[in-house]
Amino acid sequence: MADFGDKRRRKVCRFCENKIEYVDFKDERLLRRFTTDRGKIVPRRINGNCALHQRTLTEAIKRGRHMAFLAFASESFR
Amino acid sequence: MRLYETTFILNPQTDDTTIDRQIKAIIGIITGNGGKVVIEDRIGSRRLSFQINKLSQGYYTSLVFQAPTSVLPLIERHYKLDDSYMRHLTILFTGDPEKVKEQQIAFASALEAQERAEPHRSGQFHRESSHDRGGYGGGGGRGRYDRDDDRRGPRNRDDR
């Protein structure tokens, strides 16, 4: 493999790093970090989450949308 | 008995005593049927991400409680009968009620510290595909995997 230096280092799940097992759907600021500015859920290959945490996170984001903490689709796009 | 969390949004335009009464009503259903409220969190009035019933504000309340399963349909029924509950959600609570808050705060600050140290790993993803115009699928095609391209002739007659 070519040497990508620091640029291609392995991503580590940030929930695992911080030993978080419960993701609260009311924690809007946290969920925002894992959605795009359009409101889409960021895929695992980009945010580096492990499968388990991506699943819990996805569930939390969807619950958050239902309770109007997050938008389903962002209208304002610049 | 299991732990549940029920969150609901009330119409903030009603007066404080009504809001209080509606919260107490839910608590009453829980405690009146052998349950126990563990956390009562009145988040209060906040902006909704989108309008619900033409309102852009909502009064949020979240209750973590321990109760027998039979309580859940009673709560659900109560929500449905009263129009001032704009949204509601009852879920199984899987976290540790005593630790959740501090864990959240710790995680938030850890993330912030990380992002300051390593900006390239930032959680903000501003770049989205330039082809993304917010629709629901479609687009693309005409590739190798585009079936029935030359197998079935024109897709519909209006094409030609």
CSV table of C-alpha atoms in Angstrom, one decimal:
chain,number,residue,atom,x,y,z
A,1,MET,CA,0.0,0.0,0.0
A,2,ALA,CA,1.1,3.4,-0.7
A,3,ASP,CA,2.1,5.6,2.2
A,4,PHE,CA,-0.7,8.0,2.9
A,5,GLY,CA,1.0,9.3,5.9
A,6,ASP,CA,-1.3,10.9,8.5
A,7,LYS,CA,-4.0,11.5,6.0
A,8,ARG,CA,-5.4,8.0,5.9
A,9,ARG,CA,-5.2,6.9,9.5
A,10,ARG,CA,-7.9,4.5,10.7
A,11,LYS,CA,-10.9,6.2,12.1
A,12,VAL,CA,-12.0,5.0,15.5
A,13,CYS,CA,-15.6,5.0,16.6
A,14,ARG,CA,-16.0,8.1,18.8
A,15,PHE,CA,-18.7,6.5,20.9
A,16,CYS,CA,-16.4,3.5,21.7
A,17,GLU,CA,-13.6,5.9,22.5
A,18,ASN,CA,-15.7,7.6,25.1
A,19,LYS,CA,-17.5,4.5,26.2
A,20,ILE,CA,-21.0,5.8,25.5
A,21,GLU,CA,-23.6,3.1,25.3
A,22,TYR,CA,-26.8,5.1,25.3
A,23,VAL,CA,-27.4,7.9,22.7
A,24,ASP,CA,-30.2,10.3,23.7
A,25,PHE,CA,-32.5,11.5,21.0
A,26,LYS,CA,-33.0,14.7,22.9
A,27,ASP,CA,-29.4,15.6,22.7
A,28,GLU,CA,-29.8,17.8,19.6
A,29,ARG,CA,-26.2,19.2,19.6
A,30,LEU,CA,-24.7,15.7,19.6
A,31,LEU,CA,-27.0,14.4,16.8
A,32,ARG,CA,-26.2,17.5,14.7
A,33,ARG,CA,-22.6,16.4,14.5
A,34,PHE,CA,-23.6,13.3,12.8
A,35,THR,CA,-25.9,14.7,10.2
A,36,THR,CA,-25.1,16.8,7.2
A,37,ASP,CA,-26.2,20.4,6.9
A,38,ARG,CA,-29.1,19.1,4.8
A,39,GLY,CA,-30.2,16.8,7.7
A,40,LYS,CA,-29.0,13.5,6.2
A,41,ILE,CA,-27.4,10.9,8.5
A,42,VAL,CA,-23.6,10.8,7.8
A,43,PRO,CA,-22.6,7.3,6.6
A,44,ARG,CA,-20.4,5.1,8.7
A,45,ARG,CA,-17.6,5.1,6.1
A,46,ILE,CA,-17.2,8.9,6.7
A,47,ASN,CA,-17.7,9.3,10.4
A,48,GLY,CA,-16.0,6.1,11.3
A,49,ASN,CA,-18.5,4.8,13.8
A,50,CYS,CA,-18.7,1.1,14.6
A,51,ALA,CA,-21.8,-0.8,13.4
A,52,LEU,CA,-23.4,-1.0,16.8
A,53,HIS,CA,-23.0,2.7,17.5
A,54,GLN,CA,-24.1,3.8,14.0
A,55,ARG,CA,-27.2,1.7,14.6
A,56,THR,CA,-28.0,3.3,18.0
A,57,LEU,CA,-27.2,6.7,16.6
A,58,THR,CA,-29.4,6.3,13.5
A,59,GLU,CA,-32.3,5.3,15.8
A,60,ALA,CA,-31.7,8.3,18.0
A,61,ILE,CA,-31.6,10.6,15.0
A,62,LYS,CA,-34.9,9.2,13.7
A,63,ARG,CA,-36.5,9.6,17.0
A,64,GLY,CA,-35.1,13.1,17.2
A,65,ARG,CA,-36.7,14.0,13.9
A,66,HIS,CA,-40.1,12.7,15.0
A,67,MET,CA,-39.9,14.9,18.1
A,68,ALA,CA,-38.8,17.9,16.0
A,69,PHE,CA,-35.4,18.2,17.5
A,70,LEU,CA,-33.9,17.7,14.1
A,71,ALA,CA,-35.3,18.5,10.6
A,72,PHE,CA,-36.2,15.8,8.2
A,73,ALA,CA,-34.8,17.8,5.4
A,74,SER,CA,-33.3,21.2,5.6
A,75,GLU,CA,-35.0,23.8,3.4
A,76,SER,CA,-32.4,26.6,3.9
A,77,PHE,CA,-29.4,25.6,1.8
A,78,ARG,CA,-26.8,28.1,0.9
B,1,MET,CA,-40.9,-3.8,35.6
B,2,ARG,CA,-38.9,-2.0,32.9
B,3,LEU,CA,-37.8,1.5,32.5
B,4,TYR,CA,-39.5,3.6,29.9
B,5,GLU,CA,-39.1,7.1,28.7
B,6,THR,CA,-42.0,9.2,27.5
B,7,THR,CA,-41.4,12.6,25.9
B,8,PHE,CA,-44.2,14.9,24.7
B,9,ILE,CA,-44.6,18.3,23.2
B,10,LEU,CA,-47.3,20.5,24.6
B,11,ASN,CA,-48.9,23.6,23.0
B,12,PRO,CA,-46.9,26.5,24.6
B,13,GLN,CA,-49.7,29.0,23.9
B,14,THR,CA,-51.8,27.5,26.7
B,15,ASP,CA,-51.2,29.0,30.1
B,16,ASP,CA,-48.9,27.6,32.7
B,17,THR,CA,-51.5,25.9,34.9
B,18,THR,CA,-52.9,24.0,31.9
B,19,ILE,CA,-49.4,22.8,31.0
B,20,ASP,CA,-48.8,21.8,34.6
B,21,ARG,CA,-52.0,20.0,34.7
B,22,GLN,CA,-51.3,18.0,31.5
B,23,ILE,CA,-47.9,17.0,32.8
B,24,LYS,CA,-49.4,15.9,36.1
B,25,ALA,CA,-52.0,14.0,34.3
B,26,ILE,CA,-49.4,11.8,32.7
B,27,ILE,CA,-47.5,11.4,36.0
B,28,GLY,CA,-50.9,10.5,37.6
B,29,ILE,CA,-51.5,7.7,35.1
B,30,ILE,CA,-48.0,6.3,35.8
B,31,THR,CA,-48.2,6.4,39.6
B,32,GLY,CA,-51.9,5.5,39.7
B,33,ASN,CA,-51.1,2.2,38.0
B,34,GLY,CA,-48.2,0.9,40.1
B,35,GLY,CA,-45.5,2.9,38.3
B,36,LYS,CA,-42.8,5.2,39.6
B,37,VAL,CA,-41.4,8.3,37.9
B,38,VAL,CA,-37.6,8.3,38.1
B,39,ILE,CA,-36.7,11.5,36.3
B,40,GLU,CA,-39.0,14.4,35.6
B,41,ASP,CA,-37.3,16.7,33.1
B,42,ARG,CA,-39.3,19.8,32.1
B,43,ILE,CA,-37.2,20.9,29.2
B,44,GLY,CA,-39.5,23.8,28.6
B,45,SER,CA,-40.3,25.8,25.6
B,46,ARG,CA,-38.1,25.5,22.6
B,47,ARG,CA,-38.1,26.0,18.9
B,48,LEU,CA,-39.3,23.2,16.7
B,49,SER,CA,-37.2,22.2,13.7
B,50,PHE,CA,-40.4,22.3,11.6
B,51,GLN,CA,-43.9,23.5,12.2
B,52,ILE,CA,-46.3,21.1,13.9
B,53,ASN,CA,-50.0,22.1,13.7
B,54,LYS,CA,-48.8,25.5,12.4
B,55,LEU,CA,-46.8,26.2,15.6
B,56,SER,CA,-43.1,26.7,15.7
B,57,GLN,CA,-42.6,26.5,19.4
B,58,GLY,CA,-43.3,23.6,21.7
B,59,TYR,CA,-43.1,22.9,25.4
B,60,TYR,CA,-41.1,19.7,25.9
B,61,THR,CA,-41.3,17.4,28.9
B,62,SER,CA,-39.5,14.1,29.3
B,63,LEU,CA,-40.3,11.5,32.0
B,64,VAL,CA,-38.3,8.4,32.7
B,65,PHE,CA,-40.4,5.9,34.7
B,66,GLN,CA,-40.6,2.4,35.8
B,67,ALA,CA,-44.0,0.8,35.3
B,68,PRO,CA,-45.8,-2.4,34.4
B,69,THR,CA,-46.5,-2.8,30.7
B,70,SER,CA,-50.2,-2.3,31.2
B,71,VAL,CA,-49.6,1.4,31.8
B,72,LEU,CA,-48.3,2.1,28.2
B,73,PRO,CA,-51.6,1.8,26.4
B,74,LEU,CA,-53.2,4.0,29.0
B,75,ILE,CA,-50.7,6.8,28.4
B,76,GLU,CA,-51.0,6.4,24.7
B,77,ARG,CA,-54.8,6.7,24.9
B,78,HIS,CA,-54.5,9.8,27.0
B,79,TYR,CA,-52.1,11.4,24.4
B,80,LYS,CA,-54.5,10.7,21.6
B,81,LEU,CA,-57.6,12.1,23.4
B,82,ASP,CA,-56.1,15.4,24.1
B,83,ASP,CA,-55.2,17.6,21.2
B,84,SER,CA,-52.8,19.8,23.1
B,85,TYR,CA,-50.2,17.0,23.1
B,86,MET,CA,-48.6,18.0,19.8
B,87,ARG,CA,-46.2,15.0,19.6
B,88,HIS,CA,-45.4,12.2,21.9
B,89,LEU,CA,-42.9,9.3,22.0
B,90,THR,CA,-42.7,6.5,24.5
B,91,ILE,CA,-39.6,4.3,24.3
B,92,LEU,CA,-37.8,1.6,26.3
B,93,PHE,CA,-35.1,3.4,28.3
B,94,THR,CA,-31.8,1.5,27.9
B,95,GLY,CA,-29.5,4.0,29.6
B,96,ASP,CA,-28.5,4.3,33.2
B,97,PRO,CA,-30.8,7.0,34.6
B,98,GLU,CA,-28.2,8.1,37.1
B,99,LYS,CA,-25.3,8.4,34.8
B,100,VAL,CA,-26.9,9.5,31.5
B,101,LYS,CA,-26.7,13.2,32.1
B,102,GLU,CA,-23.0,13.3,33.2
B,103,GLN,CA,-22.0,10.9,30.4
B,104,GLN,CA,-23.6,13.2,27.9
B,105,ILE,CA,-21.8,16.3,29.2
B,106,ALA,CA,-18.5,14.4,29.3
B,107,PHE,CA,-19.0,13.2,25.8
B,108,ALA,CA,-19.9,16.6,24.5
B,109,SER,CA,-16.8,18.2,25.9
B,110,ALA,CA,-14.6,15.2,24.8
B,111,LEU,CA,-15.9,15.7,21.2
B,112,GLU,CA,-15.2,19.4,21.3
B,113,ALA,CA,-11.7,18.9,22.6
B,114,GLN,CA,-11.1,16.3,19.9
B,115,GLU,CA,-12.3,18.6,17.2
B,116,ARG,CA,-10.1,21.3,18.3
B,117,ALA,CA,-7.1,19.0,18.3
B,118,GLU,CA,-7.9,17.3,15.0
B,119,PRO,CA,-10.0,19.6,12.8
B,120,HIS,CA,-9.9,17.2,9.9
B,121,ARG,CA,-11.9,14.7,12.0
B,122,SER,CA,-14.5,17.3,12.7
B,123,GLY,CA,-18.1,16.1,13.0
B,124,GLN,CA,-19.4,18.8,10.7
B,125,PHE,CA,-19.7,17.6,7.1
B,126,HIS,CA,-20.4,20.6,5.0
B,127,ARG,CA,-19.4,19.0,1.7
B,128,GLU,CA,-22.2,17.0,0.2
B,129,SER,CA,-22.1,15.6,-3.2
B,130,SER,CA,-22.5,18.3,-5.8
B,131,HIS,CA,-25.2,16.2,-7.5
B,132,ASP,CA,-27.3,16.3,-4.3
B,133,ARG,CA,-30.2,18.6,-4.8
B,134,GLY,CA,-32.2,17.1,-1.9
B,135,GLY,CA,-34.5,14.9,-3.9
B,136,TYR,CA,-35.5,11.3,-3.1
B,137,GLY,CA,-33.3,9.1,-5.3
B,138,GLY,CA,-33.5,9.0,-9.0
B,139,GLY,CA,-30.8,10.4,-11.3
B,140,GLY,CA,-27.8,8.4,-12.3
B,141,GLY,CA,-28.4,5.4,-14.5
B,142,ARG,CA,-27.2,4.8,-18.0
B,143,GLY,CA,-24.4,2.7,-16.6
B,144,ARG,CA,-23.4,-0.8,-16.7
B,145,TYR,CA,-26.1,-1.8,-14.3
B,146,ASP,CA,-28.9,0.0,-16.1
B,147,ARG,CA,-31.0,-3.0,-17.0
B,148,ASP,CA,-33.4,-3.2,-19.9
B,149,ASP,CA,-31.4,-0.6,-21.8
B,150,ASP,CA,-31.3,-2.2,-25.2
B,151,ARG,CA,-33.1,-5.4,-24.4
B,152,ARG,CA,-36.7,-4.1,-24.5
B,153,GLY,CA,-36.7,-1.3,-26.9
B,154,PRO,CA,-38.0,2.2,-26.1
B,155,ARG,CA,-39.2,2.5,-22.5
B,156,ASN,CA,-42.3,4.4,-23.5
B,157,ARG,CA,-43.6,5.6,-26.8
B,158,ASP,CA,-43.5,9.3,-25.9
B,159,ASP,CA,-39.7,9.0,-25.9
B,160,ARG,CA,-39.5,9.0,-29.6
